[in-house]
């Protein structure tokens, strides 16, 4: 794989503008390869040393009818010369590969922003499908933006003609032509992309050559247009400088890969093998896909017949002495709920990853939301407490997964790790951590009869019961979902025993609070007029909004909570040091309610449930209002 | 899995727990428990290497009474839990205890997939044709017309045939027995000897909600005329050798024939072949009454197991590779900041 050393000195032309950050959105039909274009442009941004955040936004349909409004797939990237926290509010540049892509995306474009459209696709049929009565490229309706359009389809066909591809195959190279143009626009090196194409199409060199030709043609189009080639439309060019970054090795990472690697890392630190039981569901499947390739790391993956079997098999594996892990999205987690209760009752370690998506029911499978917090914290029959952790960004999932494994194995409990569709799919630059800097937390299986006799539900000082592998002589015992007697684990329904066991289960999970870091203020001061409290993937927009507000001199701080349950012991006191607390969430106010319940504070909600992440200005406005 | 290390032979007592057995007095489950405890010492496995996994229902209390490792899970999910147990520790001897509601209704999906995958384990399905623990509702194996609290005027839906379901799901071992039968330990031994998923339907008398529902074939009196105990390589004879099962070549169905003077050959009686899958399908579907009840090992034709395939693939793909986490996380498209 390409490893490029970032060069800090800019060898770009001095005469092109050097903006602080640029937001580009590539939008096209689902079949146009926009996610691929975006992914490779992201790589190129990384190699150019920019900080960045991305937002892939694609339809739930695999092959939506061509040219339709609901079949539009988009990829947004915000790249900059300083710290980037979000994929950006409004694009500066919109690449629209057809009328539907223009229609569904242009309203987000900044006033004065640049539209690049493939006029070859603006034919009568596609215009009708996008419900345009007249061609928007010609009727002046796009007047508040800069508009350039040319026939990308035809230019691509011309470029790949020598390779003898069929029409359909030739047109597939359009996305590489577009990428080539984008690389020229932002003064980027083509070489890593060319190498990537050669690797990708290693088995079909003709396709590799055609795609490379399209890439080069797109790039050349920009160049020749600049020197005033007649007939070519001039395109503005920009260079975004490298962002200052800590020295070290970096890579791009999305949340799904970070979860897979973090779980492997956690299991290594714990000294246990991993068993992953999963069932395909968007957007959680990619964790299963990633782990299925990690065989040499002691990972067994099992694609079960359903969500219930996925978690039940993981529980079985935990019982047998490996760490059981399962992953899903809201509807799948709902199906797993009874089994989560079994894991709580049998006090077995288990990690459950929920890549949240828009709900309820099937909801918005490919869109992001944070609406499974109640489900995670409260959503089971009986008094069934378990720890909940939420990751704030793709890279953060790695550390959160390790933390989930630590808590699960040290406290003999299922742990829910919340990510979401945005985190799972979005990519960010990630400084590869030094694994030797992580402190191991080895598990110890009980392998002999301890003094005083073996008690399957005896406790250590953390209230955790012993983990015994079947196969161990002398420690035969039975467990199950039916209420267990204190210490012995025998069947026992007596009132006093149920009270005692309920108290123990609650006490054990509550006690975890003493073994997690104290809550910090990630930006601002420990007290003041306003705290914006977030959890999960709202971290980026909140952080940026608070940074901007503080730059304006406003008294506002950002508190980001990773440990949703139990919460850090100092959180209540910390929140009381602020006059006001607002809680932005992509749900109708779930964490706000938990905070109110736990601390009797007047936390105010800021809610967005549109399947789209917060925009920075939405939070800035809420800060303004709260401080007014 | 069944590699035997010579151990001191245990006695049935060694497989009994100190827990009070809580089934209704007279329940068929007691006889099955005894049969299993009597069989275990014969199998050459140690109690600590043995795991009993159950779902929910009367039968599913079984693990509490076996001095082995045990897991009483949730309704219908024992096969899924067992799959995780076996994949995480393939050396364990895994037994699944389930009932007609647990295995065929709420857990039908898991039963099907466990059989299809061929996980190496024994599945003992206690079929009493009723929901006992929830107080007597009709079950997926109840006969049409079963009157129960939920079907006060008689059930109208057709029952499933557990062994036919198992074969249809791809089972490579299918056997039948009943609670008080003296042959049950032999059936259990054969199930254990089969490498792969061994499906055993055990007719079990629920004396409270479905008393004597199997009496027509299980009653000791006249049993020889109503029970066909199958043995590999032996002619399918019953009624003290006076009757047998033959093939009607015109309709390609089984028929009952009279056997005179022990001359089963000329009567056309079929010799049982446990590897004959087509025959197994016919045997499990023989309507009782017109035919005797087919019991014993109906089908036994092993095939590579799922767990061994997983272990093999994991080993093959790990061969010669050193797990290097630092290298793993440093993969992909990387760049260095100096």
mmCIF file of N, CA, C and O in Angstrom, chain A residues 558-597:
data_model
loop_
_atom_site.group_PDB
_atom_site.id
_atom_site.type_symbol
_atom_site.label_atom_id
_atom_site.label_comp_id
_atom_site.label_asym_id
_atom_site.label_seq_id
_atom_site.Cartn_x
_atom_site.Cartn_y
_atom_site.Cartn_z
ATOM 1 N N UNK A 558 -17.335 22.808 26.484
ATOM 2 C CA UNK A 558 -17.801 21.558 25.890
ATOM 3 C C UNK A 558 -17.438 20.394 26.796
ATOM 4 O O UNK A 558 -16.276 20.196 27.141
ATOM 5 N N UNK A 559 -18.442 19.628 27.189
ATOM 6 C CA UNK A 559 -18.232 18.408 27.973
ATOM 7 C C UNK A 559 -18.718 17.245 27.120
ATOM 8 O O UNK A 559 -19.853 17.260 26.630
ATOM 9 N N UNK A 560 -17.844 16.291 26.917
ATOM 10 C CA UNK A 560 -18.231 15.149 26.102
ATOM 11 C C UNK A 560 -18.175 13.882 26.934
ATOM 12 O O UNK A 560 -17.144 13.536 27.495
ATOM 13 N N UNK A 561 -19.296 13.164 27.027
ATOM 14 C CA UNK A 561 -19.401 12.007 27.917
ATOM 15 C C UNK A 561 -19.213 10.715 27.125
ATOM 16 O O UNK A 561 -19.954 10.456 26.183
ATOM 17 N N UNK A 562 -18.211 9.944 27.491
ATOM 18 C CA UNK A 562 -17.982 8.648 26.854
ATOM 19 C C UNK A 562 -18.690 7.542 27.627
ATOM 20 O O UNK A 562 -19.272 6.649 27.051
ATOM 21 N N UNK A 563 -18.602 7.592 28.944
ATOM 22 C CA UNK A 563 -19.229 6.562 29.777
ATOM 23 C C UNK A 563 -20.662 6.980 30.087
ATOM 24 O O UNK A 563 -20.915 7.779 30.969
ATOM 25 N N UNK A 564 -21.581 6.411 29.291
ATOM 26 C CA UNK A 564 -22.991 6.787 29.412
ATOM 27 C C UNK A 564 -23.609 6.122 30.634
ATOM 28 O O UNK A 564 -24.492 6.662 31.285
ATOM 29 N N UNK A 565 -23.123 4.881 30.940
ATOM 30 C CA UNK A 565 -23.636 4.168 32.115
ATOM 31 C C UNK A 565 -22.613 3.179 32.624
ATOM 32 O O UNK A 565 -22.156 2.380 31.829
ATOM 33 N N UNK A 566 -22.229 3.199 33.870
ATOM 34 C CA UNK A 566 -22.513 4.284 34.800
ATOM 35 C C UNK A 566 -21.718 5.516 34.381
ATOM 36 O O UNK A 566 -20.716 5.409 33.697
ATOM 37 N N UNK A 567 -22.178 6.681 34.834
ATOM 38 C CA UNK A 567 -21.497 7.913 34.450
ATOM 39 C C UNK A 567 -20.366 8.217 35.439
ATOM 40 O O UNK A 567 -20.385 7.732 36.571
ATOM 41 N N UNK A 568 -19.398 9.007 34.995
ATOM 42 C CA UNK A 568 -18.290 9.331 35.910
ATOM 43 C C UNK A 568 -18.823 9.961 37.203
ATOM 44 O O UNK A 568 -19.793 10.735 37.182
ATOM 45 N N UNK A 569 -18.176 9.645 38.305
ATOM 46 C CA UNK A 569 -18.709 10.040 39.609
ATOM 47 C C UNK A 569 -18.753 11.564 39.795
ATOM 48 O O UNK A 569 -19.562 12.060 40.563
ATOM 49 N N UNK A 570 -17.902 12.284 39.066
ATOM 50 C CA UNK A 570 -17.864 13.735 39.262
ATOM 51 C C UNK A 570 -18.784 14.504 38.302
ATOM 52 O O UNK A 570 -18.837 15.730 38.331
ATOM 53 N N UNK A 571 -19.500 13.773 37.440
ATOM 54 C CA UNK A 571 -20.244 14.471 36.386
ATOM 55 C C UNK A 571 -21.320 15.398 36.949
ATOM 56 O O UNK A 571 -21.467 16.537 36.506
ATOM 57 N N UNK A 572 -22.063 14.925 37.946
ATOM 58 C CA UNK A 572 -23.134 15.743 38.516
ATOM 59 C C UNK A 572 -22.595 17.051 39.078
ATOM 60 O O UNK A 572 -23.119 18.142 38.777
ATOM 61 N N UNK A 573 -21.535 16.961 39.866
ATOM 62 C CA UNK A 573 -20.948 18.168 40.461
ATOM 63 C C UNK A 573 -20.426 19.111 39.384
ATOM 64 O O UNK A 573 -20.588 20.336 39.480
ATOM 65 N N UNK A 574 -19.819 18.529 38.369
ATOM 66 C CA UNK A 574 -19.267 19.341 37.287
ATOM 67 C C UNK A 574 -20.392 20.118 36.582
ATOM 68 O O UNK A 574 -20.281 21.330 36.350
ATOM 69 N N UNK A 575 -21.485 19.436 36.272
ATOM 70 C CA UNK A 575 -22.588 20.092 35.553
ATOM 71 C C UNK A 575 -23.215 21.209 36.409
ATOM 72 O O UNK A 575 -23.650 22.233 35.884
ATOM 73 N N UNK A 576 -23.227 21.008 37.722
ATOM 74 C CA UNK A 576 -23.833 22.011 38.598
ATOM 75 C C UNK A 576 -22.997 23.291 38.662
ATOM 76 O O UNK A 576 -23.460 24.315 39.169
ATOM 77 N N UNK A 577 -21.776 23.230 38.150
ATOM 78 C CA UNK A 577 -20.940 24.431 38.154
ATOM 79 C C UNK A 577 -21.269 25.357 36.988
ATOM 80 O O UNK A 577 -20.640 26.396 36.816
ATOM 81 N N UNK A 578 -22.204 24.940 36.164
ATOM 82 C CA UNK A 578 -22.607 25.789 35.037
ATOM 83 C C UNK A 578 -24.019 26.320 35.272
ATOM 84 O O UNK A 578 -24.871 25.634 35.823
ATOM 85 N N UNK A 579 -24.240 27.577 34.831
ATOM 86 C CA UNK A 579 -25.585 28.152 34.980
ATOM 87 C C UNK A 579 -26.581 27.408 34.105
ATOM 88 O O UNK A 579 -27.727 27.201 34.482
ATOM 89 N N UNK A 580 -26.120 27.072 32.908
ATOM 90 C CA UNK A 580 -27.027 26.409 31.963
ATOM 91 C C UNK A 580 -26.319 25.217 31.318
ATOM 92 O O UNK A 580 -25.111 25.232 31.124
ATOM 93 N N UNK A 581 -27.132 24.225 30.965
ATOM 94 C CA UNK A 581 -26.608 23.041 30.277
ATOM 95 C C UNK A 581 -27.505 22.763 29.066
ATOM 96 O O UNK A 581 -28.731 22.689 29.217
ATOM 97 N N UNK A 582 -26.892 22.670 27.899
ATOM 98 C CA UNK A 582 -27.698 22.205 26.767
ATOM 99 C C UNK A 582 -27.083 20.911 26.210
ATOM 100 O O UNK A 582 -25.871 20.708 26.242
ATOM 101 N N UNK A 583 -27.968 20.047 25.748
ATOM 102 C CA UNK A 583 -27.554 18.715 25.314
ATOM 103 C C UNK A 583 -28.005 18.498 23.867
ATOM 104 O O UNK A 583 -29.152 18.142 23.619
ATOM 105 N N UNK A 584 -27.112 18.738 22.889
ATOM 106 C CA UNK A 584 -27.486 18.464 21.502
ATOM 107 C C UNK A 584 -27.449 16.956 21.240
ATOM 108 O O UNK A 584 -26.481 16.292 21.600
ATOM 109 N N UNK A 585 -28.502 16.445 20.651
ATOM 110 C CA UNK A 585 -28.560 15.015 20.357
ATOM 111 C C UNK A 585 -29.344 14.773 19.086
ATOM 112 O O UNK A 585 -30.307 15.490 18.807
ATOM 113 N N UNK A 586 -28.973 13.711 18.372
ATOM 114 C CA UNK A 586 -29.738 13.306 17.194
ATOM 115 C C UNK A 586 -30.831 12.330 17.620
ATOM 116 O O UNK A 586 -30.886 11.169 17.220
ATOM 117 N N UNK A 587 -31.676 12.812 18.536
ATOM 118 C CA UNK A 587 -32.853 12.069 18.992
ATOM 119 C C UNK A 587 -33.747 13.107 19.653
ATOM 120 O O UNK A 587 -33.461 14.309 19.585
ATOM 121 N N UNK A 588 -34.810 12.684 20.326
ATOM 122 C CA UNK A 588 -35.724 13.678 20.885
ATOM 123 C C UNK A 588 -35.375 14.059 22.322
ATOM 124 O O UNK A 588 -36.206 14.628 23.038
ATOM 125 N N UNK A 589 -34.178 13.749 22.763
ATOM 126 C CA UNK A 589 -33.753 14.224 24.083
ATOM 127 C C UNK A 589 -33.490 13.112 25.089
ATOM 128 O O UNK A 589 -33.821 13.243 26.265
ATOM 129 N N UNK A 590 -32.884 12.036 24.634
ATOM 130 C CA UNK A 590 -32.732 10.871 25.514
ATOM 131 C C UNK A 590 -31.645 11.067 26.580
ATOM 132 O O UNK A 590 -31.886 10.804 27.762
ATOM 133 N N UNK A 591 -30.476 11.524 26.187
ATOM 134 C CA UNK A 591 -29.412 11.712 27.190
ATOM 135 C C UNK A 591 -29.767 12.852 28.138
ATOM 136 O O UNK A 591 -29.476 12.794 29.330
ATOM 137 N N UNK A 592 -30.446 13.850 27.582
ATOM 138 C CA UNK A 592 -30.941 14.950 28.421
ATOM 139 C C UNK A 592 -31.796 14.400 29.555
ATOM 140 O O UNK A 592 -31.657 14.778 30.720
ATOM 141 N N UNK A 593 -32.672 13.453 29.229
ATOM 142 C CA UNK A 593 -33.561 12.878 30.247
ATOM 143 C C UNK A 593 -32.763 12.100 31.289
ATOM 144 O O UNK A 593 -33.035 12.189 32.489
ATOM 145 N N UNK A 594 -31.769 11.342 30.821
ATOM 146 C CA UNK A 594 -30.945 10.568 31.756
ATOM 147 C C UNK A 594 -30.203 11.520 32.697
ATOM 148 O O UNK A 594 -30.145 11.299 33.916
ATOM 149 N N UNK A 595 -29.674 12.605 32.148
ATOM 150 C CA UNK A 595 -28.952 13.571 32.991
ATOM 151 C C UNK A 595 -29.889 14.207 34.015
ATOM 152 O O UNK A 595 -29.538 14.357 35.183
ATOM 153 N N UNK A 596 -31.082 14.582 33.550
ATOM 154 C CA UNK A 596 -32.057 15.165 34.490
ATOM 155 C C UNK A 596 -32.376 14.176 35.594
ATOM 156 O O UNK A 596 -32.441 14.518 36.771
ATOM 157 N N UNK A 597 -32.584 12.916 35.198
ATOM 158 C CA UNK A 597 -32.962 11.889 36.162
ATOM 159 C C UNK A 597 -31.848 11.653 37.178
ATOM 160 O O UNK A 597 -32.095 11.548 38.377
#
